[in-house]
DNA sequence: TTTAAATAATAGTAATACTATTAAAATAAA
DNA sequence: TTTATTTTAATAGTATTACTATTATTTAAA
């Protein structure tokens, strides 16, 4: 138990995942209850979907009370943004780390696409959050973090910085590969979004994709590589 | 009033927008109240966002009661699917109509991208639904129709047929243009989704895109044409 | 040791998403 | 034409949700 917490702090420093302080009332990383909230909210959102997920159900799951969770998060939407921030921070770290030693920007971009489309190979027990579940939650629920009437307010509070940072990171490598490319930002956000909804369609509305049941995740990588590099290599 | 209704029926036949009967308890097209529900729900979802939209508020707006609306729709999610069905049916019709006379599949695809990215030039008063508002609602709320835990059930009830039909229509033209292309379905769904979320980002999280404030909609067309044709033209 | 500050649980509220009951109106049968 | 029947609609009700306020308990400082 204590060991995991320590490991978490190590990862935190290593990962450099900084989560906007305005997202929470009380830092969930600081207490056992807070960490339980994070871990089990991912599990429960995965299980019930964000609409049916409530603080009361979460409280029951972790043996606390509704108001216990309200001490950490103002509402469930902020918790969702917290989770997506964590995800994008973690992804950006993973990408930085694994592309750091690479020189060729083409190989960098291919690595990025792979890391996003085929998640969880390493990071077995890096932290108390199950990254496999987290990825599924982001695919199905992530866009609900910004598809609201308060986007503008939330954006002004910098809540989407981790997402933007990731897109900027990808956008920079795109320009490194092709300095004349006209749409680096749009292509970067398109890569992220396409990975997510093609994943969703593959699992839930498969006739909207071309992937075979067995090799599906690999084929998303194929589609994205084709899409990205044909656009970047166009003379 | 009667005139609009007649026009609507004409459009309905002309458009061939067939909406799944399981989506409603009572056909909203058949009554004045039903048509009011459709028209004003688009307006109210646009104004409040889907989360804050309720049948009670809608009832107040149109001078009816909550249970009055429940006689037409089982819940607000079904109403959202109804609206998205209407949108994709209308889009598919528009596309079929405007590409019918075209021979060159490249020009067809370009027309499709234009029609989706630059909505509402014609269709001033074709029906009682404001297509301009409808487009905005689809951009911000459309994906919530399928991003739920009941996708699978809803899919088995054929609720997403209009979306799939549109993607198949686009996928067929993609194959017409390049019969050897490996990802016609994924590219088709990608076109639809990219148009929508690039539109959303442009208005709400503009740093995720490359479009200038003035010419933005045209530039989405530029980005998509680049993306689609560089992929399809790759040797 | 008393007091204050922080923490947590209990109970409460307005609003939401529906349902069930009852009333009124339209339609059909006798 | 009257009565029965079905349809339509409004009123009232309920469980749940998303919070808030109050009260109790623990911890820490003076």
XYZ file of C-alpha atoms (C1' of nucleotides) in Angstrom:
530
model
C 0.000 0.000 0.000
C 2.574 2.530 1.130
C 4.816 1.166 -1.552
C 2.277 1.977 -4.289
C 1.891 5.483 -3.006
C 5.634 5.999 -3.119
C 5.797 4.558 -6.585
C 3.049 6.947 -7.537
C 4.975 9.949 -6.342
C 8.023 8.764 -8.201
C 5.978 8.374 -11.368
C 4.372 11.720 -10.782
C 7.735 13.446 -10.667
C 9.044 11.325 -13.490
C 5.955 11.757 -15.606
C 5.618 15.396 -14.827
C 1.844 15.063 -14.886
C 0.718 18.323 -13.427
C -2.968 18.556 -12.939
C -4.682 21.928 -12.804
C -5.392 22.775 -9.178
C -8.721 24.352 -10.003
C -10.010 20.948 -11.049
C -10.299 19.740 -7.497
C -11.319 21.072 -4.100
C -8.787 18.881 -2.351
C -5.907 17.083 -4.014
C -6.997 13.450 -4.471
C -3.379 12.345 -4.743
C -2.747 13.366 -1.144
C -4.979 10.889 0.653
C -5.944 7.245 0.587
C -9.574 8.212 -0.021
C -8.560 10.553 -2.849
C -6.570 7.854 -4.598
C -9.449 5.430 -4.139
C -11.746 7.958 -5.787
C -9.489 8.167 -8.834
C -8.966 4.442 -9.200
C -12.580 3.445 -8.701
C -14.108 6.258 -10.682
C -12.284 4.989 -13.774
C -13.598 1.506 -13.095
C -17.140 2.666 -12.430
C -17.337 5.019 -15.415
C -16.070 2.143 -17.538
C -18.753 -0.125 -16.129
C -21.760 2.206 -16.059
C -20.932 4.902 -18.601
C -20.537 8.527 -17.552
C -24.277 9.319 -17.619
C -25.172 6.601 -15.112
C -22.094 7.154 -12.986
C -22.912 9.009 -9.764
C -20.967 10.059 -6.694
C -23.358 8.038 -4.564
C -22.595 4.824 -6.427
C -18.883 5.601 -6.290
C -19.126 6.250 -2.558
C -20.819 2.910 -1.979
C -18.130 1.134 -4.028
C -15.311 2.577 -1.953
C -17.103 2.521 1.399
C -17.387 6.249 1.797
C -20.192 8.783 1.569
C -21.426 11.022 -1.173
C -20.279 14.153 0.609
C -16.932 12.472 1.141
C -16.377 12.648 -2.601
C -17.770 16.166 -2.854
C -14.935 17.250 -0.609
C -12.564 16.348 -3.437
C -14.515 17.251 -6.553
C -17.114 19.936 -7.125
C -19.038 17.709 -9.522
C -18.645 14.682 -11.727
C -17.794 16.729 -14.781
C -14.690 18.096 -13.085
C -13.732 14.567 -12.123
C -14.047 13.565 -15.782
C -11.807 16.435 -16.815
C -9.349 15.407 -14.105
C -9.260 11.874 -15.504
C -8.794 13.054 -19.092
C -6.049 15.431 -17.944
C -4.318 12.554 -16.265
C -4.652 10.448 -19.418
C -3.295 13.073 -21.777
C -0.504 13.974 -19.387
C 0.459 10.346 -19.126
C 0.287 9.893 -22.912
C 2.411 12.971 -23.543
C 4.985 11.690 -21.087
C 5.010 8.258 -22.662
C 5.474 9.813 -26.083
C 8.226 12.196 -24.957
C 10.043 9.387 -23.262
C 9.819 6.911 -26.100
C 10.616 9.347 -28.907
C 13.359 11.169 -27.045
C 16.187 9.105 -28.455
C 14.780 9.042 -31.973
C 16.167 11.400 -34.589
C 14.012 10.679 -37.605
C 10.691 12.557 -37.274
C 8.959 9.984 -39.474
C 9.828 7.205 -37.046
C 8.773 9.483 -34.206
C 5.335 10.001 -35.719
C 4.939 6.296 -36.388
C 5.846 5.594 -32.792
C 3.283 8.123 -31.593
C 0.525 6.583 -33.680
C 1.427 3.157 -32.355
C 1.494 4.327 -28.735
C -1.938 5.882 -29.036
C -3.635 3.150 -31.056
C -2.108 0.177 -29.259
C -2.111 1.253 -25.646
C -0.676 -0.556 -22.648
C 2.254 -2.752 -23.245
C 4.393 -1.469 -20.431
C 3.151 0.507 -17.427
C 1.954 -2.606 -15.675
C 1.860 -1.275 -12.153
C 3.190 2.239 -12.526
C 0.364 3.812 -10.599
C -2.938 2.950 -9.000
C -4.852 3.831 -12.150
C -5.466 0.981 -14.602
C -4.301 2.461 -17.900
C -6.087 -0.142 -19.977
C -9.444 0.759 -18.492
C -8.525 4.425 -18.639
C -7.917 4.176 -22.369
C -11.351 2.604 -22.893
C -12.949 5.298 -20.762
C -11.256 8.038 -22.780
C -12.357 6.472 -26.066
C -16.006 6.346 -24.999
C -16.290 9.334 -22.657
C -13.318 11.632 -23.266
C -14.981 13.969 -25.709
C -17.773 14.639 -23.215
C -15.210 16.619 -21.245
C -15.304 19.400 -23.840
C -18.626 18.836 -25.641
C -20.533 21.065 -23.234
C -21.936 24.561 -23.047
C -19.180 25.490 -20.564
C -16.237 24.655 -22.877
C -15.322 28.263 -23.085
C -15.256 28.783 -19.330
C -13.411 25.517 -18.763
C -10.965 26.411 -21.489
C -10.258 29.760 -19.868
C -9.504 27.908 -16.639
C -6.895 25.962 -18.673
C -8.659 22.648 -18.134
C -7.761 21.401 -21.601
C -4.074 22.232 -21.416
C -2.904 18.596 -21.300
C -4.847 17.849 -24.475
C -3.474 20.947 -26.159
C 0.057 20.207 -25.001
C -0.150 16.763 -26.538
C -1.415 18.222 -29.810
C 1.348 20.804 -29.818
C 3.928 18.101 -29.191
C 2.615 16.137 -32.181
C 2.252 19.302 -34.249
C 5.912 20.160 -33.676
C 7.070 16.773 -34.905
C 4.809 17.155 -37.933
C 6.576 20.412 -38.764
C 9.925 18.824 -38.100
C 9.046 16.200 -40.705
C 7.605 18.667 -43.176
C 8.224 22.354 -42.316
C 5.983 23.517 -45.146
C 2.912 21.553 -44.072
C -0.082 23.856 -43.835
C -2.193 22.099 -41.196
C 0.058 20.858 -38.370
C -2.397 21.608 -35.574
C -5.441 20.245 -37.346
C -3.559 17.124 -38.334
C -2.359 16.652 -34.756
C -5.857 16.924 -33.264
C -7.153 14.749 -36.091
C -4.687 11.976 -35.234
C -5.816 11.985 -31.601
C -9.514 12.074 -32.428
C -9.349 9.536 -35.250
C -7.513 7.048 -33.028
C -10.255 7.387 -30.459
C -13.376 7.212 -32.542
C -12.074 4.571 -34.927
C -11.425 2.545 -31.798
C -14.957 3.172 -30.631
C -16.495 2.329 -34.002
C -14.398 -0.815 -34.263
C -15.844 -2.114 -31.019
C -19.371 -0.783 -31.250
C -20.350 0.130 -34.804
C -17.947 -2.019 -36.742
C -19.557 -1.486 -40.130
C -18.171 2.046 -40.052
C -14.630 0.671 -40.246
C -12.639 -1.751 -42.412
C -10.887 -3.660 -39.674
C -11.136 -7.402 -39.335
C -12.176 -8.795 -35.975
C -8.789 -10.293 -35.172
C -6.200 -7.815 -36.305
C -8.208 -4.691 -35.719
C -5.918 -2.551 -33.574
C -3.004 -3.064 -35.926
C -5.173 -1.949 -38.820
C -6.035 1.339 -37.159
C -2.311 1.966 -37.134
C -2.191 1.106 -40.839
C -5.033 3.456 -41.677
C -3.559 6.316 -39.683
C -0.060 5.884 -41.079
C -1.514 5.918 -44.561
C -3.593 9.005 -43.833
C -0.875 10.999 -42.094
C 2.081 10.264 -44.317
C 0.295 10.526 -47.614
C -0.776 13.996 -46.542
C 2.690 14.952 -45.267
C 4.533 13.469 -48.254
C 2.375 15.154 -50.869
C 4.529 17.293 -53.105
C -49.055 27.016 -41.320
C -50.836 24.430 -43.430
C -48.590 25.458 -46.255
C -45.469 24.598 -44.291
C -46.897 21.242 -43.399
C -47.612 20.470 -47.025
C -44.167 21.623 -48.029
C -42.832 19.373 -45.345
C -44.596 16.335 -46.734
C -43.331 17.140 -50.178
C -39.776 17.407 -48.863
C -40.247 14.227 -46.901
C -41.180 12.293 -50.031
C -38.581 14.088 -52.076
C -35.885 13.664 -49.459
C -36.849 10.141 -48.656
C -35.988 10.719 -45.036
C -37.417 7.687 -43.372
C -37.094 7.731 -39.646
C -37.073 4.511 -37.671
C -40.513 4.021 -36.142
C -39.085 2.616 -32.949
C -37.552 5.998 -32.202
C -40.888 7.515 -31.256
C -44.058 6.531 -29.444
C -46.169 8.679 -31.723
C -45.034 10.128 -35.022
C -44.134 13.775 -34.364
C -44.572 14.615 -38.047
C -48.284 13.830 -37.805
C -49.408 16.589 -35.451
C -48.892 20.262 -34.837
C -47.577 19.513 -31.353
C -45.185 16.897 -32.742
C -43.739 19.295 -35.277
C -43.409 21.942 -32.587
C -41.472 19.450 -30.482
C -39.008 18.844 -33.304
C -38.513 22.478 -34.201
C -38.162 23.761 -30.670
C -36.070 20.907 -29.357
C -33.375 21.783 -31.893
C -33.533 25.404 -30.762
C -33.489 24.546 -27.075
C -30.681 21.978 -27.311
C -28.696 24.582 -29.228
C -29.348 27.143 -26.529
C -28.912 25.025 -23.379
C -26.800 22.079 -24.510
C -28.117 18.538 -24.354
C -27.313 17.997 -20.671
C -29.379 20.965 -19.490
C -32.145 20.384 -21.987
C -35.239 18.848 -20.363
C -38.714 17.917 -21.518
C -40.141 20.255 -18.914
C -38.292 23.264 -20.313
C -39.274 22.249 -23.834
C -42.911 21.915 -22.750
C -42.889 25.403 -21.258
C -41.365 26.807 -24.450
C -44.102 25.352 -26.654
C -46.980 25.798 -24.208
C -47.546 22.152 -23.519
C -46.863 19.806 -20.616
C -44.052 17.449 -19.825
C -46.241 14.382 -20.295
C -47.389 15.864 -23.576
C -43.890 15.357 -24.894
C -43.548 11.945 -23.304
C -46.412 10.838 -25.496
C -44.127 11.359 -28.484
C -40.718 10.344 -27.170
C -39.779 7.802 -24.534
C -36.880 9.957 -23.355
C -34.627 12.753 -24.448
C -31.969 10.424 -25.755
C -34.388 8.976 -28.307
C -35.292 12.504 -29.328
C -31.581 13.225 -29.873
C -31.252 10.109 -32.046
C -34.350 11.207 -33.946
C -32.787 14.592 -34.627
C -29.456 13.110 -35.737
C -31.321 10.652 -37.965
C -33.147 13.528 -39.549
C -29.861 15.385 -40.059
C -28.007 12.491 -41.660
C -31.007 11.598 -43.798
C -31.242 15.172 -44.997
C -27.470 15.324 -45.647
C -27.519 12.056 -47.606
C -30.369 13.367 -49.696
C -28.606 16.649 -50.355
C -25.476 14.783 -51.370
C -27.323 12.339 -53.632
C -29.176 15.161 -55.289
C -26.182 17.389 -55.850
C -23.784 14.680 -57.023
C -26.303 12.828 -59.152
C -25.396 14.580 -62.365
C -21.663 14.431 -61.735
C -19.583 11.763 -63.440
C -16.118 12.370 -62.023
C -15.851 10.766 -58.571
C -13.172 13.256 -57.553
C -15.533 16.147 -58.144
C -18.230 14.201 -56.308
C -16.045 13.794 -53.249
C -15.063 17.438 -53.305
C -18.717 18.389 -53.496
C -19.507 16.143 -50.539
C -16.781 17.686 -48.413
C -18.029 21.136 -49.303
C -21.646 20.288 -48.520
C -20.715 18.953 -45.107
C -18.206 21.608 -44.114
C -20.072 24.622 -45.488
C -23.654 23.867 -44.605
C -26.776 25.785 -45.548
C -26.661 27.759 -48.696
C -29.961 26.548 -50.101
C -32.756 24.951 -48.083
C -33.987 28.277 -46.810
C -37.476 27.255 -45.824
C -37.688 23.663 -46.919
C -39.088 22.419 -43.647
C -39.896 23.590 -40.184
C -36.463 22.560 -38.923
C -33.765 25.235 -39.062
C -30.898 23.411 -40.748
C -28.335 25.976 -39.663
C -29.100 25.424 -36.016
C -29.400 21.702 -36.635
C -25.874 21.603 -38.016
C -24.516 23.353 -34.915
C -26.420 20.962 -32.681
C -25.000 17.949 -34.527
C -21.453 19.325 -34.267
C -21.704 19.777 -30.506
C -24.120 17.019 -29.480
C -24.329 14.503 -32.325
C -21.750 12.056 -31.024
C -23.613 11.794 -27.719
C -26.217 9.812 -29.644
C -23.851 6.841 -29.860
C -21.332 7.485 -27.052
C -23.425 5.596 -24.507
C -23.538 2.230 -22.819
C -26.610 1.322 -24.886
C -24.949 1.749 -28.311
C -25.182 -1.915 -28.967
C -28.901 -2.120 -28.187
C -29.623 1.045 -30.127
C -27.558 -0.237 -33.016
C -29.518 -3.495 -33.101
C -32.689 -1.417 -33.299
C -31.155 0.177 -36.435
C -31.055 3.631 -34.876
C -27.784 4.524 -36.580
C -28.829 3.456 -40.065
C -28.947 7.004 -41.481
C -25.373 7.619 -40.324
C -24.230 4.294 -41.756
C -26.063 4.901 -45.015
C -24.289 8.211 -45.420
C -20.922 6.579 -44.746
C -21.683 3.810 -47.227
C -22.658 6.379 -49.827
C -19.340 8.167 -49.339
C -17.446 4.871 -49.142
C -18.852 3.817 -52.523
C -17.679 7.003 -54.185
C -14.253 6.524 -52.575
C -14.046 3.078 -54.195
C -15.300 4.519 -57.459
C -12.400 6.952 -57.358
C -9.842 4.385 -56.244
C -11.069 0.765 -56.362
C -7.914 -0.472 -54.692
C -8.166 1.771 -51.641
C -7.899 -0.304 -48.474
C -9.907 1.810 -46.019
C -13.060 3.136 -47.737
C -15.325 2.803 -44.703
C -12.850 4.205 -42.212
C -12.068 7.097 -44.517
C -15.781 7.788 -44.976
C -16.518 7.876 -41.247
C -13.336 9.886 -40.745
C -14.517 12.541 -43.204
C -17.813 12.923 -41.352
C -16.238 13.013 -37.904
C -13.343 15.294 -38.880
C -15.735 17.816 -40.410
C -17.694 17.887 -37.178
C -14.975 18.104 -34.574
C -12.743 20.450 -36.574
C -15.800 22.680 -36.727
C -16.223 22.381 -32.985
C -12.545 23.053 -32.255
C -12.537 26.013 -34.615
C -15.312 27.662 -32.637
C -14.412 26.552 -29.137
C -10.804 25.424 -28.849
C -9.286 27.233 -31.763
C -5.662 26.535 -30.859
C -6.278 22.934 -31.903
C -6.744 24.054 -35.505
C -4.902 26.133 -38.113
C -7.796 28.165 -39.400
C -7.800 31.926 -39.431
C -10.752 33.687 -37.821
C -12.177 34.993 -41.058
C -11.822 32.263 -43.638
C -12.151 29.339 -41.308
C -14.892 27.233 -42.873
C -13.192 27.319 -46.253
C -9.984 26.128 -44.644
C -11.637 23.057 -43.172
C -12.495 22.184 -46.759
C -8.843 22.720 -47.709
C -7.590 20.503 -44.919
C -10.050 17.727 -45.702
C -9.396 17.799 -49.435
C -5.697 17.574 -48.742
C -6.149 14.699 -46.314
C -8.582 12.691 -48.423
C -6.987 13.039 -51.830
C -3.405 12.620 -50.758
C -4.460 9.327 -49.205
C -6.510 8.245 -52.225
C -3.894 9.336 -54.772
C -1.007 7.573 -53.079
C 0.573 5.104 -55.439
C -6.286 21.460 28.964
C -9.074 24.159 26.632
C -10.050 25.869 22.201
C -10.024 26.163 17.561
C -9.563 24.253 13.223
C -10.127 20.593 10.102
C -12.583 16.463 8.748
C -16.384 13.623 8.109
C -21.109 11.827 8.385
C -26.250 12.808 8.446
C -29.911 14.892 6.874
C -32.004 17.837 3.813
C -33.436 20.220 -0.882
C -34.519 21.484 -5.590
C -34.554 19.577 -9.926
C -34.686 15.739 -13.068
C -36.623 11.910 -15.508
C -40.113 9.472 -15.509
C -45.035 6.900 -14.156
C -49.581 6.412 -12.716
C -53.949 8.229 -12.073
C -57.636 10.781 -13.354
C -60.262 13.793 -16.453
C -61.923 15.270 -20.813
C -62.769 14.832 -25.576
C -63.384 12.446 -29.736
C -65.164 8.341 -32.032
C -67.889 4.372 -32.685
C -71.604 1.171 -31.630
C -76.423 0.355 -30.178
C -79.307 9.906 -30.213
C -77.610 8.019 -26.487
C -74.252 5.250 -24.541
C -70.021 2.879 -24.553
C -65.337 2.864 -25.827
C -61.266 4.437 -27.065
C -58.099 8.048 -27.453
C -55.919 12.089 -25.780
C -54.315 15.017 -22.382
C -53.395 17.113 -17.844
C -52.363 16.548 -12.789
C -50.141 14.611 -9.410
C -46.851 11.564 -7.797
C -42.117 8.935 -7.217
C -37.354 7.517 -7.145
C -33.087 9.284 -8.206
C -29.747 12.798 -8.933
C -26.732 16.442 -7.782
C -25.856 19.061 -4.517
C -25.899 21.956 0.320
C -26.273 22.774 5.145
C -26.015 21.188 9.672
C -24.180 18.668 13.148
C -20.812 15.570 15.164
C -16.135 14.015 15.748
C -11.320 14.068 15.507
C -6.926 16.411 15.354
C -3.928 20.054 16.366
C -2.557 24.456 18.507
C -2.370 27.721 22.524
